[in-house]
Amino acid sequence: MKHPNSNNRKTNRRRFLSYLVGLAGLLLVGLVSVPMAALSLFPAFKRRKETWLDIGPLADVVLGDPTAFTYRYNNRDGYLDQLIRGTVYVVAENLQSFTVFSNICTHAGCAVRWEPDKQVFYCPCHNGMYNINGQVAAGPPPRPLDRFPYKVVGGRILIKIKGA
Ligand code: FES
């Protein structure tokens, strides 16, 4: 003969187990979704490596004139391996302290080039212009040219980049 409380116990056990399963599910969802949400809301949390990239010898810098240096490196982002090429301009009055400018226009990302006749960095996309100090001189660029942190090691210029 069945005990009168046995059905009750079974129901209670079933209910308890379903609570446990529900709780485990919630925990799992939380474990996955919280970091994903943090990454999408705050991309700065994504770990992006910073690398010092050798762009060339200090001896190649022409004092008083922006000197173009080209670079290339492989950028690894997850499974993606991408060849990155770029150009920077070194503007130096002396070789102890100088500025390394990105050649990417701050308006819409076109490449600027130094125009010695006009003494400006010129962007052909929308006639943007920057003076030798990277400040906007004309056109639509909203801010000065970006600068790279740099250091000189063994007579070579290294710039700090994200990725690689
Ligand atoms: S992209 Fe350079 S001025 Fe528009």
PDB file of C-alpha atoms and ligand atoms in Angstrom:
ATOM      1  CA  MET A   1       0.000   0.000   0.000  1.00  0.00           C
ATOM      2  CA  LYS A   2       1.217   3.485  -0.905  1.00  0.00           C
ATOM      3  CA  HIS A   3       2.093   5.904   1.820  1.00  0.00           C
ATOM      4  CA  PRO A   4      -0.321   8.869   1.661  1.00  0.00           C
ATOM      5  CA  ASN A   5       2.563  11.366   1.412  1.00  0.00           C
ATOM      6  CA  SER A   6       4.523   9.558  -1.333  1.00  0.00           C
ATOM      7  CA  ASN A   7       2.802  11.478  -4.168  1.00  0.00           C
ATOM      8  CA  ASN A   8       3.493  14.739  -2.372  1.00  0.00           C
ATOM      9  CA  ARG A   9       7.165  13.850  -1.974  1.00  0.00           C
ATOM     10  CA  LYS A  10       7.493  12.964  -5.644  1.00  0.00           C
ATOM     11  CA  THR A  11       5.892  16.255  -6.624  1.00  0.00           C
ATOM     12  CA  ASN A  12       8.174  18.180  -4.270  1.00  0.00           C
ATOM     13  CA  ARG A  13      11.274  16.377  -5.593  1.00  0.00           C
ATOM     14  CA  ARG A  14      10.215  17.046  -9.215  1.00  0.00           C
ATOM     15  CA  ARG A  15       9.620  20.694  -8.427  1.00  0.00           C
ATOM     16  CA  PHE A  16      12.997  20.971  -6.661  1.00  0.00           C
ATOM     17  CA  LEU A  17      14.785  19.343  -9.615  1.00  0.00           C
ATOM     18  CA  SER A  18      13.108  21.646 -12.104  1.00  0.00           C
ATOM     19  CA  TYR A  19      14.187  24.634  -9.972  1.00  0.00           C
ATOM     20  CA  LEU A  20      17.747  23.303 -10.034  1.00  0.00           C
ATOM     21  CA  VAL A  21      17.682  22.867 -13.811  1.00  0.00           C
ATOM     22  CA  GLY A  22      16.232  26.363 -14.221  1.00  0.00           C
ATOM     23  CA  LEU A  23      18.877  27.830 -11.940  1.00  0.00           C
ATOM     24  CA  ALA A  24      21.666  26.040 -13.821  1.00  0.00           C
ATOM     25  CA  GLY A  25      20.252  27.374 -17.105  1.00  0.00           C
ATOM     26  CA  LEU A  26      20.163  30.923 -15.767  1.00  0.00           C
ATOM     27  CA  LEU A  27      23.727  30.591 -14.532  1.00  0.00           C
ATOM     28  CA  LEU A  28      24.861  29.346 -17.943  1.00  0.00           C
ATOM     29  CA  VAL A  29      23.097  32.173 -19.770  1.00  0.00           C
ATOM     30  CA  GLY A  30      24.658  34.676 -17.357  1.00  0.00           C
ATOM     31  CA  LEU A  31      28.122  33.206 -17.767  1.00  0.00           C
ATOM     32  CA  VAL A  32      27.935  33.569 -21.553  1.00  0.00           C
ATOM     33  CA  SER A  33      25.882  36.722 -22.004  1.00  0.00           C
ATOM     34  CA  VAL A  34      27.444  39.056 -19.424  1.00  0.00           C
ATOM     35  CA  PRO A  35      30.948  38.998 -20.956  1.00  0.00           C
ATOM     36  CA  MET A  36      29.443  39.202 -24.484  1.00  0.00           C
ATOM     37  CA  ALA A  37      27.378  42.238 -23.514  1.00  0.00           C
ATOM     38  CA  ALA A  38      30.415  43.856 -21.864  1.00  0.00           C
ATOM     39  CA  LEU A  39      32.452  43.324 -25.045  1.00  0.00           C
ATOM     40  CA  SER A  40      29.800  44.803 -27.293  1.00  0.00           C
ATOM     41  CA  LEU A  41      29.094  47.763 -24.999  1.00  0.00           C
ATOM     42  CA  PHE A  42      32.707  48.473 -24.133  1.00  0.00           C
ATOM     43  CA  PRO A  43      34.971  47.489 -27.052  1.00  0.00           C
ATOM     44  CA  ALA A  44      37.893  48.812 -25.031  1.00  0.00           C
ATOM     45  CA  PHE A  45      37.624  45.613 -22.972  1.00  0.00           C
ATOM     46  CA  LYS A  46      38.690  43.657 -26.028  1.00  0.00           C
ATOM     47  CA  ARG A  47      42.294  42.812 -25.550  1.00  0.00           C
ATOM     48  CA  ARG A  48      44.195  44.495 -28.336  1.00  0.00           C
ATOM     49  CA  LYS A  49      47.855  43.924 -28.353  1.00  0.00           C
ATOM     50  CA  GLU A  50      50.133  46.928 -28.627  1.00  0.00           C
ATOM     51  CA  THR A  51      53.303  46.496 -30.593  1.00  0.00           C
ATOM     52  CA  TRP A  52      56.349  48.575 -31.362  1.00  0.00           C
ATOM     53  CA  LEU A  53      56.808  48.570 -35.124  1.00  0.00           C
ATOM     54  CA  ASP A  54      60.159  49.381 -36.751  1.00  0.00           C
ATOM     55  CA  ILE A  55      59.542  51.905 -39.556  1.00  0.00           C
ATOM     56  CA  GLY A  56      63.114  52.655 -40.546  1.00  0.00           C
ATOM     57  CA  PRO A  57      66.400  54.355 -39.733  1.00  0.00           C
ATOM     58  CA  LEU A  58      66.511  57.692 -37.951  1.00  0.00           C
ATOM     59  CA  ALA A  59      69.234  58.680 -40.439  1.00  0.00           C
ATOM     60  CA  ASP A  60      66.584  58.827 -43.206  1.00  0.00           C
ATOM     61  CA  VAL A  61      64.735  61.710 -41.543  1.00  0.00           C
ATOM     62  CA  VAL A  62      65.079  64.993 -43.447  1.00  0.00           C
ATOM     63  CA  LEU A  63      65.160  67.835 -40.925  1.00  0.00           C
ATOM     64  CA  GLY A  64      62.523  70.515 -41.504  1.00  0.00           C
ATOM     65  CA  ASP A  65      60.692  68.504 -44.155  1.00  0.00           C
ATOM     66  CA  PRO A  66      58.067  65.814 -43.520  1.00  0.00           C
ATOM     67  CA  THR A  67      59.677  62.457 -44.304  1.00  0.00           C
ATOM     68  CA  ALA A  68      57.449  59.580 -45.387  1.00  0.00           C
ATOM     69  CA  PHE A  69      58.106  56.114 -43.995  1.00  0.00           C
ATOM     70  CA  THR A  70      56.121  53.133 -45.224  1.00  0.00           C
ATOM     71  CA  TYR A  71      55.518  50.038 -43.140  1.00  0.00           C
ATOM     72  CA  ARG A  72      53.842  46.659 -43.359  1.00  0.00           C
ATOM     73  CA  TYR A  73      53.021  43.964 -40.844  1.00  0.00           C
ATOM     74  CA  ASN A  74      50.763  40.982 -40.353  1.00  0.00           C
ATOM     75  CA  ASN A  75      47.859  41.679 -38.044  1.00  0.00           C
ATOM     76  CA  ARG A  76      46.433  38.663 -36.242  1.00  0.00           C
ATOM     77  CA  ASP A  77      42.885  39.097 -34.968  1.00  0.00           C
ATOM     78  CA  GLY A  78      41.433  35.802 -33.841  1.00  0.00           C
ATOM     79  CA  TYR A  79      41.579  33.555 -36.885  1.00  0.00           C
ATOM     80  CA  LEU A  80      42.055  36.477 -39.257  1.00  0.00           C
ATOM     81  CA  ASP A  81      45.561  37.139 -40.533  1.00  0.00           C
ATOM     82  CA  GLN A  82      45.767  40.386 -42.474  1.00  0.00           C
ATOM     83  CA  LEU A  83      48.640  42.232 -44.143  1.00  0.00           C
ATOM     84  CA  ILE A  84      48.525  45.879 -43.068  1.00  0.00           C
ATOM     85  CA  ARG A  85      50.413  48.532 -45.035  1.00  0.00           C
ATOM     86  CA  GLY A  86      50.668  52.166 -44.130  1.00  0.00           C
ATOM     87  CA  THR A  87      52.574  55.398 -44.322  1.00  0.00           C
ATOM     88  CA  VAL A  88      53.542  57.825 -41.605  1.00  0.00           C
ATOM     89  CA  TYR A  89      55.258  61.190 -41.791  1.00  0.00           C
ATOM     90  CA  VAL A  90      58.069  62.136 -39.451  1.00  0.00           C
ATOM     91  CA  VAL A  91      58.290  65.879 -38.897  1.00  0.00           C
ATOM     92  CA  ALA A  92      61.523  66.842 -37.171  1.00  0.00           C
ATOM     93  CA  GLU A  93      63.400  70.001 -36.351  1.00  0.00           C
ATOM     94  CA  ASN A  94      65.987  67.860 -34.590  1.00  0.00           C
ATOM     95  CA  LEU A  95      66.552  64.152 -34.118  1.00  0.00           C
ATOM     96  CA  GLN A  96      66.046  64.156 -30.341  1.00  0.00           C
ATOM     97  CA  SER A  97      62.382  65.098 -30.369  1.00  0.00           C
ATOM     98  CA  PHE A  98      59.997  64.903 -33.304  1.00  0.00           C
ATOM     99  CA  THR A  99      56.447  63.997 -34.334  1.00  0.00           C
ATOM    100  CA  VAL A 100      55.185  60.953 -36.203  1.00  0.00           C
ATOM    101  CA  PHE A 101      51.926  61.683 -38.033  1.00  0.00           C
ATOM    102  CA  SER A 102      49.483  59.175 -39.441  1.00  0.00           C
ATOM    103  CA  ASN A 103      48.726  59.856 -43.095  1.00  0.00           C
ATOM    104  CA  ILE A 104      45.060  58.938 -42.597  1.00  0.00           C
ATOM    105  CA  CYS A 105      42.750  61.911 -43.026  1.00  0.00           C
ATOM    106  CA  THR A 106      40.542  62.460 -39.978  1.00  0.00           C
ATOM    107  CA  HIS A 107      37.554  63.296 -42.190  1.00  0.00           C
ATOM    108  CA  ALA A 108      36.808  60.021 -43.964  1.00  0.00           C
ATOM    109  CA  GLY A 109      40.051  58.090 -43.843  1.00  0.00           C
ATOM    110  CA  CYS A 110      41.689  58.873 -47.203  1.00  0.00           C
ATOM    111  CA  ALA A 111      45.471  59.029 -47.432  1.00  0.00           C
ATOM    112  CA  VAL A 112      47.009  62.484 -47.173  1.00  0.00           C
ATOM    113  CA  ARG A 113      50.324  63.368 -48.829  1.00  0.00           C
ATOM    114  CA  TRP A 114      52.823  66.110 -48.189  1.00  0.00           C
ATOM    115  CA  GLU A 115      52.753  68.835 -50.867  1.00  0.00           C
ATOM    116  CA  PRO A 116      56.086  70.665 -50.591  1.00  0.00           C
ATOM    117  CA  ASP A 117      54.999  73.517 -52.907  1.00  0.00           C
ATOM    118  CA  LYS A 118      51.963  74.371 -50.795  1.00  0.00           C
ATOM    119  CA  GLN A 119      53.571  73.281 -47.503  1.00  0.00           C
ATOM    120  CA  VAL A 120      50.491  71.278 -46.511  1.00  0.00           C
ATOM    121  CA  PHE A 121      49.415  67.697 -46.060  1.00  0.00           C
ATOM    122  CA  TYR A 122      46.806  67.427 -48.772  1.00  0.00           C
ATOM    123  CA  CYS A 123      43.827  65.067 -48.863  1.00  0.00           C
ATOM    124  CA  PRO A 124      42.541  64.631 -52.426  1.00  0.00           C
ATOM    125  CA  CYS A 125      39.174  63.165 -51.401  1.00  0.00           C
ATOM    126  CA  HIS A 126      37.529  66.436 -50.302  1.00  0.00           C
ATOM    127  CA  ASN A 127      40.408  68.928 -50.521  1.00  0.00           C
ATOM    128  CA  GLY A 128      41.262  68.677 -46.840  1.00  0.00           C
ATOM    129  CA  MET A 129      44.517  70.338 -45.787  1.00  0.00           C
ATOM    130  CA  TYR A 130      46.694  70.193 -42.678  1.00  0.00           C
ATOM    131  CA  ASN A 131      49.704  72.333 -41.899  1.00  0.00           C
ATOM    132  CA  ILE A 132      53.147  70.899 -41.089  1.00  0.00           C
ATOM    133  CA  ASN A 133      52.109  70.543 -37.431  1.00  0.00           C
ATOM    134  CA  GLY A 134      49.153  68.384 -38.422  1.00  0.00           C
ATOM    135  CA  GLN A 135      46.585  71.095 -37.621  1.00  0.00           C
ATOM    136  CA  VAL A 136      43.620  71.478 -39.963  1.00  0.00           C
ATOM    137  CA  ALA A 137      44.316  74.300 -42.443  1.00  0.00           C
ATOM    138  CA  ALA A 138      41.328  73.924 -44.792  1.00  0.00           C
ATOM    139  CA  GLY A 139      38.450  71.691 -45.759  1.00  0.00           C
ATOM    140  CA  PRO A 140      36.247  69.331 -43.793  1.00  0.00           C
ATOM    141  CA  PRO A 141      38.638  67.392 -41.501  1.00  0.00           C
ATOM    142  CA  PRO A 142      37.209  67.676 -37.972  1.00  0.00           C
ATOM    143  CA  ARG A 143      40.499  67.360 -36.076  1.00  0.00           C
ATOM    144  CA  PRO A 144      44.291  67.328 -36.524  1.00  0.00           C
ATOM    145  CA  LEU A 145      46.192  64.367 -37.938  1.00  0.00           C
ATOM    146  CA  ASP A 146      46.678  61.532 -35.462  1.00  0.00           C
ATOM    147  CA  ARG A 147      50.121  61.048 -33.959  1.00  0.00           C
ATOM    148  CA  PHE A 148      51.937  57.836 -33.120  1.00  0.00           C
ATOM    149  CA  PRO A 149      53.893  57.355 -29.915  1.00  0.00           C
ATOM    150  CA  TYR A 150      57.456  56.555 -30.921  1.00  0.00           C
ATOM    151  CA  LYS A 151      60.861  55.682 -29.559  1.00  0.00           C
ATOM    152  CA  VAL A 152      64.320  55.361 -31.078  1.00  0.00           C
ATOM    153  CA  VAL A 153      66.213  52.135 -30.460  1.00  0.00           C
ATOM    154  CA  GLY A 154      69.643  51.488 -31.945  1.00  0.00           C
ATOM    155  CA  GLY A 155      69.229  54.287 -34.472  1.00  0.00           C
ATOM    156  CA  ARG A 156      65.842  53.009 -35.697  1.00  0.00           C
ATOM    157  CA  ILE A 157      62.401  54.562 -35.260  1.00  0.00           C
ATOM    158  CA  LEU A 158      59.713  52.404 -33.661  1.00  0.00           C
ATOM    159  CA  ILE A 159      56.070  53.437 -33.506  1.00  0.00           C
ATOM    160  CA  LYS A 160      53.425  52.023 -31.200  1.00  0.00           C
ATOM    161  CA  ILE A 161      50.549  50.384 -33.056  1.00  0.00           C
ATOM    162  CA  LYS A 162      47.489  48.378 -32.053  1.00  0.00           C
ATOM    163  CA  GLY A 163      47.432  44.774 -33.162  1.00  0.00           C
ATOM    164  CA  ALA A 164      50.154  42.711 -34.876  1.00  0.00           C
TER     165      ALA A 164
HETATM  166  S1  FES B   1      38.666  62.257 -46.466  1.00  0.00           S
HETATM  167 FE1  FES B   1      40.118  63.841 -46.348  1.00  0.00          FE
HETATM  168  S2  FES B   1      38.996  65.621 -46.657  1.00  0.00           S
HETATM  169 FE2  FES B   1      37.504  64.055 -46.734  1.00  0.00          FE
END
